[in-house]
Amino acid sequence: MKIRMKDKNERISEVLALAPVVPVLQFDDPDTAVQTSQALVRGGLPVIEITLRTPQALDCISAVAREVEGAVVGAGTVMTPAMMSDCVAIGCQFLVSPGATTELIDANKKFDVPLLPGVATPSEAMALMAEGYEFLKFFPAEQAGGSNYLKSLAPVLQGLKFCPTGGLTAEKAPQYLALDNVICVGGSWVAPKDLIAAQDWDGITALAATATALGQ
Ligand code: 3PG
């Protein structure tokens, strides 16, 4: 069966529309991943991105997919076709990359799991538009120009929606969420490392609830 870009655009738009904030997380052990994700889901953030930056990342993703009811779990920092295959094999529902290589874009054509590739310039965005992408990550959002930069892309890159990620906080997120070309934002601030280390699950749920309210 031919995998259509239109279907993948639809799928990623459904996922990204579930909540205003996608928590971007990194874990060393599956139990912590499960408990943190449960706390986030309780706070209203079901879309969870776990980055492939630790040796245990795939185990953590599998555990969350298996054990956290209501979670939609994806992989972040997907850099190579091999990493993409591994993530698809364990049931990731979406894939996020900080940028896009020809190899990565070609590899994703073989899978029906949508990729949200990162861009920071109009030329990068145009190259992905030519491949049929309608949803992109804007990364690193704050460092690359912030919400004003992203706003200035809207009239020229019509039809594109972004998930800005990188350097965002609860205070900065509303500036992005107010833009017509933003579908949601991503960030680690909803599950800070110190709260995870302290196993302060209620604290994480409270941060998630505040983030959830940004979409109302
Ligand atoms: C990342 O690189 O981990 C994500 O873009 C999240 O960035 P943040 O920690 O600045 O929210």
mmCIF file with all atom_site columns, C-alpha atoms and ligand atoms in Angstrom:
data_model
loop_
_atom_site.group_PDB
_atom_site.id
_atom_site.type_symbol
_atom_site.label_atom_id
_atom_site.label_alt_id
_atom_site.label_comp_id
_atom_site.label_asym_id
_atom_site.label_entity_id
_atom_site.label_seq_id
_atom_site.pdbx_PDB_ins_code
_atom_site.Cartn_x
_atom_site.Cartn_y
_atom_site.Cartn_z
_atom_site.occupancy
_atom_site.B_iso_or_equiv
_atom_site.pdbx_formal_charge
_atom_site.auth_seq_id
_atom_site.auth_comp_id
_atom_site.auth_asym_id
_atom_site.auth_atom_id
_atom_site.pdbx_PDB_model_num
ATOM   1   C CA . MET A 1 1   ? 0.000  0.000  0.000  1.00 0.00 ? 1   MET A CA 1
ATOM   2   C CA . LYS A 1 2   ? 1.347  3.420  -0.925 1.00 0.00 ? 2   LYS A CA 1
ATOM   3   C CA . ILE A 1 3   ? 2.011  5.587  2.108  1.00 0.00 ? 3   ILE A CA 1
ATOM   4   C CA . ARG A 1 4   ? 0.586  8.999  1.402  1.00 0.00 ? 4   ARG A CA 1
ATOM   5   C CA . MET A 1 5   ? 2.007  12.234 2.764  1.00 0.00 ? 5   MET A CA 1
ATOM   6   C CA . LYS A 1 6   ? -1.548 13.540 3.050  1.00 0.00 ? 6   LYS A CA 1
ATOM   7   C CA . ASP A 1 7   ? -2.397 10.796 5.553  1.00 0.00 ? 7   ASP A CA 1
ATOM   8   C CA . LYS A 1 8   ? 0.738  11.460 7.583  1.00 0.00 ? 8   LYS A CA 1
ATOM   9   C CA . ASN A 1 9   ? 0.003  15.203 7.640  1.00 0.00 ? 9   ASN A CA 1
ATOM   10  C CA . GLU A 1 10  ? -3.473 14.413 8.899  1.00 0.00 ? 10  GLU A CA 1
ATOM   11  C CA . ARG A 1 11  ? -2.138 12.082 11.547 1.00 0.00 ? 11  ARG A CA 1
ATOM   12  C CA . ILE A 1 12  ? 0.483  14.502 12.881 1.00 0.00 ? 12  ILE A CA 1
ATOM   13  C CA . SER A 1 13  ? -2.063 17.325 12.894 1.00 0.00 ? 13  SER A CA 1
ATOM   14  C CA . GLU A 1 14  ? -4.414 15.179 14.997 1.00 0.00 ? 14  GLU A CA 1
ATOM   15  C CA . VAL A 1 15  ? -1.616 14.382 17.444 1.00 0.00 ? 15  VAL A CA 1
ATOM   16  C CA . LEU A 1 16  ? -0.366 17.959 17.735 1.00 0.00 ? 16  LEU A CA 1
ATOM   17  C CA . ALA A 1 17  ? -3.906 19.275 18.198 1.00 0.00 ? 17  ALA A CA 1
ATOM   18  C CA . LEU A 1 18  ? -4.421 17.132 21.312 1.00 0.00 ? 18  LEU A CA 1
ATOM   19  C CA . ALA A 1 19  ? -2.742 19.635 23.647 1.00 0.00 ? 19  ALA A CA 1
ATOM   20  C CA . PRO A 1 20  ? -1.092 23.067 23.462 1.00 0.00 ? 20  PRO A CA 1
ATOM   21  C CA . VAL A 1 21  ? 2.206  21.737 24.825 1.00 0.00 ? 21  VAL A CA 1
ATOM   22  C CA . VAL A 1 22  ? 4.272  18.654 23.928 1.00 0.00 ? 22  VAL A CA 1
ATOM   23  C CA . PRO A 1 23  ? 6.575  17.794 26.831 1.00 0.00 ? 23  PRO A CA 1
ATOM   24  C CA . VAL A 1 24  ? 10.092 17.000 25.602 1.00 0.00 ? 24  VAL A CA 1
ATOM   25  C CA . LEU A 1 25  ? 11.655 14.487 27.957 1.00 0.00 ? 25  LEU A CA 1
ATOM   26  C CA . GLN A 1 26  ? 14.809 12.489 28.514 1.00 0.00 ? 26  GLN A CA 1
ATOM   27  C CA . PHE A 1 27  ? 14.995 9.437  30.756 1.00 0.00 ? 27  PHE A CA 1
ATOM   28  C CA . ASP A 1 28  ? 17.488 6.911  32.060 1.00 0.00 ? 28  ASP A CA 1
ATOM   29  C CA . ASP A 1 29  ? 14.968 4.410  33.336 1.00 0.00 ? 29  ASP A CA 1
ATOM   30  C CA . PRO A 1 30  ? 11.528 3.183  32.286 1.00 0.00 ? 30  PRO A CA 1
ATOM   31  C CA . ASP A 1 31  ? 9.905  3.493  35.730 1.00 0.00 ? 31  ASP A CA 1
ATOM   32  C CA . THR A 1 32  ? 10.701 7.179  35.904 1.00 0.00 ? 32  THR A CA 1
ATOM   33  C CA . ALA A 1 33  ? 9.488  7.606  32.327 1.00 0.00 ? 33  ALA A CA 1
ATOM   34  C CA . VAL A 1 34  ? 6.176  5.942  33.186 1.00 0.00 ? 34  VAL A CA 1
ATOM   35  C CA . GLN A 1 35  ? 5.616  7.934  36.381 1.00 0.00 ? 35  GLN A CA 1
ATOM   36  C CA . THR A 1 36  ? 6.525  11.257 34.782 1.00 0.00 ? 36  THR A CA 1
ATOM   37  C CA . SER A 1 37  ? 4.285  10.550 31.784 1.00 0.00 ? 37  SER A CA 1
ATOM   38  C CA . GLN A 1 38  ? 1.395  9.558  34.045 1.00 0.00 ? 38  GLN A CA 1
ATOM   39  C CA . ALA A 1 39  ? 1.791  12.851 35.912 1.00 0.00 ? 39  ALA A CA 1
ATOM   40  C CA . LEU A 1 40  ? 1.744  14.779 32.623 1.00 0.00 ? 40  LEU A CA 1
ATOM   41  C CA . VAL A 1 41  ? -1.305 12.925 31.308 1.00 0.00 ? 41  VAL A CA 1
ATOM   42  C CA . ARG A 1 42  ? -3.102 13.621 34.609 1.00 0.00 ? 42  ARG A CA 1
ATOM   43  C CA . GLY A 1 43  ? -2.358 17.308 34.041 1.00 0.00 ? 43  GLY A CA 1
ATOM   44  C CA . GLY A 1 44  ? -3.885 17.206 30.565 1.00 0.00 ? 44  GLY A CA 1
ATOM   45  C CA . LEU A 1 45  ? -0.794 16.684 28.382 1.00 0.00 ? 45  LEU A CA 1
ATOM   46  C CA . PRO A 1 46  ? -1.161 13.301 26.619 1.00 0.00 ? 46  PRO A CA 1
ATOM   47  C CA . VAL A 1 47  ? 1.358  13.873 23.809 1.00 0.00 ? 47  VAL A CA 1
ATOM   48  C CA . ILE A 1 48  ? 4.793  12.868 25.097 1.00 0.00 ? 48  ILE A CA 1
ATOM   49  C CA . GLU A 1 49  ? 8.100  13.194 23.230 1.00 0.00 ? 49  GLU A CA 1
ATOM   50  C CA . ILE A 1 50  ? 10.950 11.105 24.635 1.00 0.00 ? 50  ILE A CA 1
ATOM   51  C CA . THR A 1 51  ? 14.318 11.965 23.137 1.00 0.00 ? 51  THR A CA 1
ATOM   52  C CA . LEU A 1 52  ? 16.790 9.338  21.942 1.00 0.00 ? 52  LEU A CA 1
ATOM   53  C CA . ARG A 1 53  ? 19.616 10.810 23.969 1.00 0.00 ? 53  ARG A CA 1
ATOM   54  C CA . THR A 1 54  ? 20.141 8.036  26.478 1.00 0.00 ? 54  THR A CA 1
ATOM   55  C CA . PRO A 1 55  ? 20.922 4.342  25.978 1.00 0.00 ? 55  PRO A CA 1
ATOM   56  C CA . GLN A 1 56  ? 17.609 3.501  27.705 1.00 0.00 ? 56  GLN A CA 1
ATOM   57  C CA . ALA A 1 57  ? 15.437 5.774  25.539 1.00 0.00 ? 57  ALA A CA 1
ATOM   58  C CA . LEU A 1 58  ? 13.822 3.000  23.485 1.00 0.00 ? 58  LEU A CA 1
ATOM   59  C CA . ASP A 1 59  ? 12.981 0.991  26.607 1.00 0.00 ? 59  ASP A CA 1
ATOM   60  C CA . CYS A 1 60  ? 11.488 4.115  28.166 1.00 0.00 ? 60  CYS A CA 1
ATOM   61  C CA . ILE A 1 61  ? 9.340  4.785  25.088 1.00 0.00 ? 61  ILE A CA 1
ATOM   62  C CA . SER A 1 62  ? 8.128  1.170  25.032 1.00 0.00 ? 62  SER A CA 1
ATOM   63  C CA . ALA A 1 63  ? 7.244  1.287  28.722 1.00 0.00 ? 63  ALA A CA 1
ATOM   64  C CA . VAL A 1 64  ? 5.253  4.507  28.350 1.00 0.00 ? 64  VAL A CA 1
ATOM   65  C CA . ALA A 1 65  ? 3.443  3.199  25.263 1.00 0.00 ? 65  ALA A CA 1
ATOM   66  C CA . ARG A 1 66  ? 2.553  0.005  27.142 1.00 0.00 ? 66  ARG A CA 1
ATOM   67  C CA . GLU A 1 67  ? 1.733  1.328  30.597 1.00 0.00 ? 67  GLU A CA 1
ATOM   68  C CA . VAL A 1 68  ? 0.510  4.914  30.407 1.00 0.00 ? 68  VAL A CA 1
ATOM   69  C CA . GLU A 1 69  ? -3.142 4.997  29.549 1.00 0.00 ? 69  GLU A CA 1
ATOM   70  C CA . GLY A 1 70  ? -4.076 7.884  27.315 1.00 0.00 ? 70  GLY A CA 1
ATOM   71  C CA . ALA A 1 71  ? -0.497 8.753  26.342 1.00 0.00 ? 71  ALA A CA 1
ATOM   72  C CA . VAL A 1 72  ? 0.475  9.314  22.720 1.00 0.00 ? 72  VAL A CA 1
ATOM   73  C CA . VAL A 1 73  ? 4.194  8.699  22.767 1.00 0.00 ? 73  VAL A CA 1
ATOM   74  C CA . GLY A 1 74  ? 6.719  9.691  20.154 1.00 0.00 ? 74  GLY A CA 1
ATOM   75  C CA . ALA A 1 75  ? 10.482 9.763  19.806 1.00 0.00 ? 75  ALA A CA 1
ATOM   76  C CA . GLY A 1 76  ? 12.601 12.907 19.651 1.00 0.00 ? 76  GLY A CA 1
ATOM   77  C CA . THR A 1 77  ? 16.134 13.528 18.393 1.00 0.00 ? 77  THR A CA 1
ATOM   78  C CA . VAL A 1 78  ? 15.628 10.979 15.606 1.00 0.00 ? 78  VAL A CA 1
ATOM   79  C CA . MET A 1 79  ? 18.819 11.591 13.635 1.00 0.00 ? 79  MET A CA 1
ATOM   80  C CA . THR A 1 80  ? 19.261 8.587  11.324 1.00 0.00 ? 80  THR A CA 1
ATOM   81  C CA . PRO A 1 81  ? 17.219 6.069  9.309  1.00 0.00 ? 81  PRO A CA 1
ATOM   82  C CA . ALA A 1 82  ? 18.344 3.340  11.737 1.00 0.00 ? 82  ALA A CA 1
ATOM   83  C CA . MET A 1 83  ? 17.001 5.270  14.718 1.00 0.00 ? 83  MET A CA 1
ATOM   84  C CA . MET A 1 84  ? 13.763 5.815  12.810 1.00 0.00 ? 84  MET A CA 1
ATOM   85  C CA . SER A 1 85  ? 13.344 2.089  12.103 1.00 0.00 ? 85  SER A CA 1
ATOM   86  C CA . ASP A 1 86  ? 13.957 1.259  15.774 1.00 0.00 ? 86  ASP A CA 1
ATOM   87  C CA . CYS A 1 87  ? 11.305 3.746  16.870 1.00 0.00 ? 87  CYS A CA 1
ATOM   88  C CA . VAL A 1 88  ? 8.725  2.507  14.378 1.00 0.00 ? 88  VAL A CA 1
ATOM   89  C CA . ALA A 1 89  ? 9.403  -1.089 15.450 1.00 0.00 ? 89  ALA A CA 1
ATOM   90  C CA . ILE A 1 90  ? 8.518  -0.329 19.081 1.00 0.00 ? 90  ILE A CA 1
ATOM   91  C CA . GLY A 1 91  ? 5.299  1.488  18.217 1.00 0.00 ? 91  GLY A CA 1
ATOM   92  C CA . CYS A 1 92  ? 6.199  5.175  18.362 1.00 0.00 ? 92  CYS A CA 1
ATOM   93  C CA . GLN A 1 93  ? 3.233  7.191  17.175 1.00 0.00 ? 93  GLN A CA 1
ATOM   94  C CA . PHE A 1 94  ? 5.262  10.105 15.865 1.00 0.00 ? 94  PHE A CA 1
ATOM   95  C CA . LEU A 1 95  ? 8.889  11.007 15.238 1.00 0.00 ? 95  LEU A CA 1
ATOM   96  C CA . VAL A 1 96  ? 10.660 14.321 15.798 1.00 0.00 ? 96  VAL A CA 1
ATOM   97  C CA . SER A 1 97  ? 14.038 15.397 14.451 1.00 0.00 ? 97  SER A CA 1
ATOM   98  C CA . PRO A 1 98  ? 16.017 18.578 15.161 1.00 0.00 ? 98  PRO A CA 1
ATOM   99  C CA . GLY A 1 99  ? 16.665 19.032 11.434 1.00 0.00 ? 99  GLY A CA 1
ATOM   100 C CA . ALA A 1 100 ? 16.206 17.166 8.184  1.00 0.00 ? 100 ALA A CA 1
ATOM   101 C CA . THR A 1 101 ? 18.654 15.224 6.044  1.00 0.00 ? 101 THR A CA 1
ATOM   102 C CA . THR A 1 102 ? 17.813 13.717 2.675  1.00 0.00 ? 102 THR A CA 1
ATOM   103 C CA . GLU A 1 103 ? 18.407 10.266 4.196  1.00 0.00 ? 103 GLU A CA 1
ATOM   104 C CA . LEU A 1 104 ? 15.953 10.879 7.017  1.00 0.00 ? 104 LEU A CA 1
ATOM   105 C CA . ILE A 1 105 ? 13.240 12.282 4.743  1.00 0.00 ? 105 ILE A CA 1
ATOM   106 C CA . ASP A 1 106 ? 13.669 9.375  2.301  1.00 0.00 ? 106 ASP A CA 1
ATOM   107 C CA . ALA A 1 107 ? 13.618 6.839  5.152  1.00 0.00 ? 107 ALA A CA 1
ATOM   108 C CA . ASN A 1 108 ? 10.329 8.191  6.454  1.00 0.00 ? 108 ASN A CA 1
ATOM   109 C CA . LYS A 1 109 ? 8.698  7.520  3.067  1.00 0.00 ? 109 LYS A CA 1
ATOM   110 C CA . LYS A 1 110 ? 8.790  3.809  3.951  1.00 0.00 ? 110 LYS A CA 1
ATOM   111 C CA . PHE A 1 111 ? 6.789  4.246  7.158  1.00 0.00 ? 111 PHE A CA 1
ATOM   112 C CA . ASP A 1 112 ? 3.297  5.387  7.949  1.00 0.00 ? 112 ASP A CA 1
ATOM   113 C CA . VAL A 1 113 ? 4.481  6.980  11.212 1.00 0.00 ? 113 VAL A CA 1
ATOM   114 C CA . PRO A 1 114 ? 4.648  10.759 10.707 1.00 0.00 ? 114 PRO A CA 1
ATOM   115 C CA . LEU A 1 115 ? 7.865  12.741 11.089 1.00 0.00 ? 115 LEU A CA 1
ATOM   116 C CA . LEU A 1 116 ? 7.963  16.279 12.476 1.00 0.00 ? 116 LEU A CA 1
ATOM   117 C CA . PRO A 1 117 ? 11.268 17.600 11.134 1.00 0.00 ? 117 PRO A CA 1
ATOM   118 C CA . GLY A 1 118 ? 12.984 20.646 12.582 1.00 0.00 ? 118 GLY A CA 1
ATOM   119 C CA . VAL A 1 119 ? 13.765 23.803 10.604 1.00 0.00 ? 119 VAL A CA 1
ATOM   120 C CA . ALA A 1 120 ? 15.148 27.229 11.470 1.00 0.00 ? 120 ALA A CA 1
ATOM   121 C CA . THR A 1 121 ? 15.181 28.983 8.070  1.00 0.00 ? 121 THR A CA 1
ATOM   122 C CA . PRO A 1 122 ? 12.806 29.625 5.139  1.00 0.00 ? 122 PRO A CA 1
ATOM   123 C CA . SER A 1 123 ? 14.981 27.573 2.760  1.00 0.00 ? 123 SER A CA 1
ATOM   124 C CA . GLU A 1 124 ? 14.820 24.530 5.039  1.00 0.00 ? 124 GLU A CA 1
ATOM   125 C CA . ALA A 1 125 ? 11.065 24.932 5.361  1.00 0.00 ? 125 ALA A CA 1
ATOM   126 C CA . MET A 1 126 ? 10.649 25.302 1.577  1.00 0.00 ? 126 MET A CA 1
ATOM   127 C CA . ALA A 1 127 ? 12.609 22.109 0.935  1.00 0.00 ? 127 ALA A CA 1
ATOM   128 C CA . LEU A 1 128 ? 10.244 20.209 3.233  1.00 0.00 ? 128 LEU A CA 1
ATOM   129 C CA . MET A 1 129 ? 7.165  21.869 1.740  1.00 0.00 ? 129 MET A CA 1
ATOM   130 C CA . ALA A 1 130 ? 8.356  20.518 -1.611 1.00 0.00 ? 130 ALA A CA 1
ATOM   131 C CA . GLU A 1 131 ? 8.351  17.048 -0.027 1.00 0.00 ? 131 GLU A CA 1
ATOM   132 C CA . GLY A 1 132 ? 4.745  17.547 1.073  1.00 0.00 ? 132 GLY A CA 1
ATOM   133 C CA . TYR A 1 133 ? 5.307  18.451 4.711  1.00 0.00 ? 133 TYR A CA 1
ATOM   134 C CA . GLU A 1 134 ? 2.713  20.762 6.288  1.00 0.00 ? 134 GLU A CA 1
ATOM   135 C CA . PHE A 1 135 ? 3.835  20.464 9.928  1.00 0.00 ? 135 PHE A CA 1
ATOM   136 C CA . LEU A 1 136 ? 7.359  21.328 11.068 1.00 0.00 ? 136 LEU A CA 1
ATOM   137 C CA . LYS A 1 137 ? 9.208  21.868 14.308 1.00 0.00 ? 137 LYS A CA 1
ATOM   138 C CA . PHE A 1 138 ? 10.756 25.343 14.635 1.00 0.00 ? 138 PHE A CA 1
ATOM   139 C CA . PHE A 1 139 ? 14.027 24.699 16.430 1.00 0.00 ? 139 PHE A CA 1
ATOM   140 C CA . PRO A 1 140 ? 15.718 26.107 18.439 1.00 0.00 ? 140 PRO A CA 1
ATOM   141 C CA . ALA A 1 141 ? 12.822 28.526 18.701 1.00 0.00 ? 141 ALA A CA 1
ATOM   142 C CA . GLU A 1 142 ? 14.054 31.142 21.149 1.00 0.00 ? 142 GLU A CA 1
ATOM   143 C CA . GLN A 1 143 ? 17.634 31.116 19.927 1.00 0.00 ? 143 GLN A CA 1
ATOM   144 C CA . ALA A 1 144 ? 16.700 31.150 16.225 1.00 0.00 ? 144 ALA A CA 1
ATOM   145 C CA . GLY A 1 145 ? 14.593 34.300 16.432 1.00 0.00 ? 145 GLY A CA 1
ATOM   146 C CA . GLY A 1 146 ? 11.669 33.688 18.725 1.00 0.00 ? 146 GLY A CA 1
ATOM   147 C CA . SER A 1 147 ? 8.004  34.329 18.131 1.00 0.00 ? 147 SER A CA 1
ATOM   148 C CA . ASN A 1 148 ? 8.579  37.497 16.057 1.00 0.00 ? 148 ASN A CA 1
ATOM   149 C CA . TYR A 1 149 ? 10.738 35.575 13.601 1.00 0.00 ? 149 TYR A CA 1
ATOM   150 C CA . LEU A 1 150 ? 8.158  32.808 13.325 1.00 0.00 ? 150 LEU A CA 1
ATOM   151 C CA . LYS A 1 151 ? 5.378  35.349 12.847 1.00 0.00 ? 151 LYS A CA 1
ATOM   152 C CA . SER A 1 152 ? 7.261  36.901 9.940  1.00 0.00 ? 152 SER A CA 1
ATOM   153 C CA . LEU A 1 153 ? 7.338  33.529 8.147  1.00 0.00 ? 153 LEU A CA 1
ATOM   154 C CA . ALA A 1 154 ? 3.547  33.146 8.180  1.00 0.00 ? 154 ALA A CA 1
ATOM   155 C CA . PRO A 1 155 ? 2.657  35.320 5.152  1.00 0.00 ? 155 PRO A CA 1
ATOM   156 C CA . VAL A 1 156 ? 5.315  33.726 2.930  1.00 0.00 ? 156 VAL A CA 1
ATOM   157 C CA . LEU A 1 157 ? 5.259  30.103 4.061  1.00 0.00 ? 157 LEU A CA 1
ATOM   158 C CA . GLN A 1 158 ? 1.521  29.787 3.720  1.00 0.00 ? 158 GLN A CA 1
ATOM   159 C CA . GLY A 1 159 ? 0.023  26.456 4.627  1.00 0.00 ? 159 GLY A CA 1
ATOM   160 C CA . LEU A 1 160 ? 2.774  25.544 7.094  1.00 0.00 ? 160 LEU A CA 1
ATOM   161 C CA . LYS A 1 161 ? 2.145  25.061 10.806 1.00 0.00 ? 161 LYS A CA 1
ATOM   162 C CA . PHE A 1 162 ? 4.923  24.887 13.355 1.00 0.00 ? 162 PHE A CA 1
ATOM   163 C CA . CYS A 1 163 ? 5.627  23.402 16.742 1.00 0.00 ? 163 CYS A CA 1
ATOM   164 C CA . PRO A 1 164 ? 8.230  25.796 18.164 1.00 0.00 ? 164 PRO A CA 1
ATOM   165 C CA . THR A 1 165 ? 10.592 24.108 20.620 1.00 0.00 ? 165 THR A CA 1
ATOM   166 C CA . GLY A 1 166 ? 13.769 25.165 22.377 1.00 0.00 ? 166 GLY A CA 1
ATOM   167 C CA . GLY A 1 167 ? 14.093 27.650 25.215 1.00 0.00 ? 167 GLY A CA 1
ATOM   168 C CA . LEU A 1 168 ? 10.362 27.979 25.839 1.00 0.00 ? 168 LEU A CA 1
ATOM   169 C CA . THR A 1 169 ? 8.831  28.578 29.258 1.00 0.00 ? 169 THR A CA 1
ATOM   170 C CA . ALA A 1 170 ? 5.314  28.970 30.624 1.00 0.00 ? 170 ALA A CA 1
ATOM   171 C CA . GLU A 1 171 ? 5.794  32.732 30.229 1.00 0.00 ? 171 GLU A CA 1
ATOM   172 C CA . LYS A 1 172 ? 7.039  32.593 26.627 1.00 0.00 ? 172 LYS A CA 1
ATOM   173 C CA . ALA A 1 173 ? 4.692  29.912 25.288 1.00 0.00 ? 173 ALA A CA 1
ATOM   174 C CA . PRO A 1 174 ? 1.609  32.196 24.945 1.00 0.00 ? 174 PRO A CA 1
ATOM   175 C CA . GLN A 1 175 ? 3.447  34.485 22.454 1.00 0.00 ? 175 GLN A CA 1
ATOM   176 C CA . TYR A 1 176 ? 3.891  31.488 20.169 1.00 0.00 ? 176 TYR A CA 1
ATOM   177 C CA . LEU A 1 177 ? 0.473  29.943 20.747 1.00 0.00 ? 177 LEU A CA 1
ATOM   178 C CA . ALA A 1 178 ? -1.123 33.238 19.676 1.00 0.00 ? 178 ALA A CA 1
ATOM   179 C CA . LEU A 1 179 ? 0.369  32.912 16.160 1.00 0.00 ? 179 LEU A CA 1
ATOM   180 C CA . ASP A 1 180 ? -1.742 31.581 13.282 1.00 0.00 ? 180 ASP A CA 1
ATOM   181 C CA . ASN A 1 181 ? 1.123  29.376 12.065 1.00 0.00 ? 181 ASN A CA 1
ATOM   182 C CA . VAL A 1 182 ? 1.605  27.601 15.420 1.00 0.00 ? 182 VAL A CA 1
ATOM   183 C CA . ILE A 1 183 ? -0.315 24.404 16.181 1.00 0.00 ? 183 ILE A CA 1
ATOM   184 C CA . CYS A 1 184 ? 1.326  23.743 19.572 1.00 0.00 ? 184 CYS A CA 1
ATOM   185 C CA . VAL A 1 185 ? 4.644  24.269 21.323 1.00 0.00 ? 185 VAL A CA 1
ATOM   186 C CA . GLY A 1 186 ? 7.186  21.859 22.779 1.00 0.00 ? 186 GLY A CA 1
ATOM   187 C CA . GLY A 1 187 ? 9.425  22.039 25.788 1.00 0.00 ? 187 GLY A CA 1
ATOM   188 C CA . SER A 1 188 ? 10.965 20.462 28.827 1.00 0.00 ? 188 SER A CA 1
ATOM   189 C CA . TRP A 1 189 ? 9.783  23.076 31.311 1.00 0.00 ? 189 TRP A CA 1
ATOM   190 C CA . VAL A 1 190 ? 6.643  21.084 32.183 1.00 0.00 ? 190 VAL A CA 1
ATOM   191 C CA . ALA A 1 191 ? 8.739  18.274 33.652 1.00 0.00 ? 191 ALA A CA 1
ATOM   192 C CA . PRO A 1 192 ? 11.922 19.834 35.037 1.00 0.00 ? 192 PRO A CA 1
ATOM   193 C CA . LYS A 1 193 ? 14.803 17.543 35.970 1.00 0.00 ? 193 LYS A CA 1
ATOM   194 C CA . ASP A 1 194 ? 14.715 18.593 39.636 1.00 0.00 ? 194 ASP A CA 1
ATOM   195 C CA . LEU A 1 195 ? 11.044 17.670 40.030 1.00 0.00 ? 195 LEU A CA 1
ATOM   196 C CA . ILE A 1 196 ? 11.655 14.332 38.284 1.00 0.00 ? 196 ILE A CA 1
ATOM   197 C CA . ALA A 1 197 ? 14.638 13.628 40.562 1.00 0.00 ? 197 ALA A CA 1
ATOM   198 C CA . ALA A 1 198 ? 12.519 14.490 43.614 1.00 0.00 ? 198 ALA A CA 1
ATOM   199 C CA . GLN A 1 199 ? 9.691  12.271 42.271 1.00 0.00 ? 199 GLN A CA 1
ATOM   200 C CA . ASP A 1 200 ? 7.410  15.246 42.718 1.00 0.00 ? 200 ASP A CA 1
ATOM   201 C CA . TRP A 1 201 ? 4.656  13.876 40.486 1.00 0.00 ? 201 TRP A CA 1
ATOM   202 C CA . ASP A 1 202 ? 2.044  16.278 41.845 1.00 0.00 ? 202 ASP A CA 1
ATOM   203 C CA . GLY A 1 203 ? 4.359  19.172 41.050 1.00 0.00 ? 203 GLY A CA 1
ATOM   204 C CA . ILE A 1 204 ? 4.672  17.949 37.449 1.00 0.00 ? 204 ILE A CA 1
ATOM   205 C CA . THR A 1 205 ? 0.904  17.482 37.180 1.00 0.00 ? 205 THR A CA 1
ATOM   206 C CA . ALA A 1 206 ? 0.453  21.071 38.390 1.00 0.00 ? 206 ALA A CA 1
ATOM   207 C CA . LEU A 1 207 ? 2.890  22.408 35.762 1.00 0.00 ? 207 LEU A CA 1
ATOM   208 C CA . ALA A 1 208 ? 1.114  20.328 33.111 1.00 0.00 ? 208 ALA A CA 1
ATOM   209 C CA . ALA A 1 209 ? -2.284 21.682 34.175 1.00 0.00 ? 209 ALA A CA 1
ATOM   210 C CA . THR A 1 210 ? -0.976 25.250 33.852 1.00 0.00 ? 210 THR A CA 1
ATOM   211 C CA . ALA A 1 211 ? 0.357  24.403 30.386 1.00 0.00 ? 211 ALA A CA 1
ATOM   212 C CA . THR A 1 212 ? -2.935 22.759 29.405 1.00 0.00 ? 212 THR A CA 1
ATOM   213 C CA . ALA A 1 213 ? -4.775 25.940 30.348 1.00 0.00 ? 213 ALA A CA 1
ATOM   214 C CA . LEU A 1 214 ? -2.706 27.873 27.761 1.00 0.00 ? 214 LEU A CA 1
ATOM   215 C CA . GLY A 1 215 ? -4.845 26.234 25.099 1.00 0.00 ? 215 GLY A CA 1
ATOM   216 C CA . GLN A 1 216 ? -8.151 27.425 26.524 1.00 0.00 ? 216 GLN A CA 1
HETATM 217 C C1 . 3PG B 2 .   ? 15.354 19.818 23.389 1.00 0.00 ? 1   3PG B C1 1
HETATM 218 O O1 . 3PG B 2 .   ? 16.249 20.114 22.645 1.00 0.00 ? 1   3PG B O1 1
HETATM 219 O O2 . 3PG B 2 .   ? 15.487 19.046 24.340 1.00 0.00 ? 1   3PG B O2 1
HETATM 220 C C2 . 3PG B 2 .   ? 14.013 20.389 23.151 1.00 0.00 ? 1   3PG B C2 1
HETATM 221 O O3 . 3PG B 2 .   ? 14.018 21.238 22.074 1.00 0.00 ? 1   3PG B O3 1
HETATM 222 C C3 . 3PG B 2 .   ? 13.494 21.056 24.388 1.00 0.00 ? 1   3PG B C3 1
HETATM 223 O O4 . 3PG B 2 .   ? 14.169 22.200 24.613 1.00 0.00 ? 1   3PG B O4 1
HETATM 224 P P1 . 3PG B 2 .   ? 14.004 22.936 26.028 1.00 0.00 ? 1   3PG B P1 1
HETATM 225 O O5 . 3PG B 2 .   ? 14.660 22.066 27.052 1.00 0.00 ? 1   3PG B O5 1
HETATM 226 O O6 . 3PG B 2 .   ? 14.720 24.248 25.835 1.00 0.00 ? 1   3PG B O6 1
HETATM 227 O O7 . 3PG B 2 .   ? 12.527 23.100 26.290 1.00 0.00 ? 1   3PG B O7 1
#
